Amino acid sequence: MTIFNTAKKAAKFTFVSMPLSIFGWRNISSNHQHLKDLVNTMRNPHCPMCDKGVMFVHKDAEPDENALYPWTCSDGCGFGVFTQRDQDSINKVLFPLITKKGRAQLNGMSEEEQTGLIKSHTRQSRMFWVFAALCPLIALYSLATGSVALTCISILSMTLPFSILAIKWSYRAWQVRTGTLYVEGAFKQFVKRGLWIPGVEI
């Protein structure tokens, strides 16, 4: 049985892992996971304790005896809760806490402080839009100067995560400006109305 397992692993490495690594599959897989994490930073609730990280479940997390999973802060502040793995469950648990804290913070800000926060979020959004616009140009330049095609594709693929981050900070600025905090369906309306597009009044 041991010989069979060893042969099986060797065959998998020779005929699967090695060819895939030649074509850059590991990099593609890693980039895909990174994109999923970025999307989750927009969809998953922020940590109500530190406001820096987002709540998430480790991909290898095991449920407890009640079939509940541990949600922890991505920033490592130590805050965590147990609930089901789907987003609706964690939103129901944290929504009251986040809403109360977020509105209290916003109401406690002066108009000048709110304006400063909006400008800060807007600057970050525009910075990431610039990065997103530069990626295709750099990829084309690299291709024209004889770089490997996979390198150009890798550079071009960075357009998407930069765009996601740009939309995220544009959305945060819009939330502060309009006072639309933790309203169900707000992000969907934000996207449908095109408020994420540079130059559109947020």
GROMACS .gro file of C-alpha atoms in nm, residues 55-58 61-73 78-86 88-94 97:
model
   34
   55MET     CA    1  -1.463   3.923   1.019
   56PHE     CA    2  -1.384   3.597   0.841
   57VAL     CA    3  -1.368   3.220   0.885
   58HIS     CA    4  -1.040   3.042   0.815
   61ALA     CA    5  -1.176   2.603   1.041
   62GLU     CA    6  -1.370   2.321   1.206
   63PRO     CA    7  -1.720   2.365   1.357
   64ASP     CA    8  -1.781   2.313   1.728
   65GLU     CA    9  -2.029   2.067   1.879
   66ASN     CA   10  -2.317   2.301   1.786
   67ALA     CA   11  -2.205   2.319   1.420
   68LEU     CA   12  -2.095   2.681   1.467
   69TYR     CA   13  -1.780   2.824   1.312
   70PRO     CA   14  -1.534   3.072   1.467
   71TRP     CA   15  -1.537   3.414   1.297
   72THR     CA   16  -1.229   3.618   1.383
   73CYS     CA   17  -1.091   3.962   1.303
   78GLY     CA   18  -0.860   3.904   1.930
   79PHE     CA   19  -1.232   3.965   1.880
   80GLY     CA   20  -1.433   3.667   1.761
   81VAL     CA   21  -1.779   3.510   1.762
   82PHE     CA   22  -1.927   3.169   1.688
   83THR     CA   23  -2.207   3.141   1.435
   84GLN     CA   24  -2.289   2.963   1.109
   85ARG     CA   25  -2.049   2.995   0.818
   86ASP     CA   26  -2.273   3.194   0.583
   88ASP     CA   27  -2.623   3.623   0.667
   89SER     CA   28  -2.551   3.462   1.003
   90ILE     CA   29  -2.250   3.679   1.088
   91ASN     CA   30  -2.433   3.990   0.967
   92LYS     CA   31  -2.726   3.918   1.198
   93VAL     CA   32  -2.493   3.877   1.496
   94LEU     CA   33  -2.279   4.185   1.436
   97LEU     CA   34  -2.322   4.620   1.738
   0.00000   0.00000   0.00000
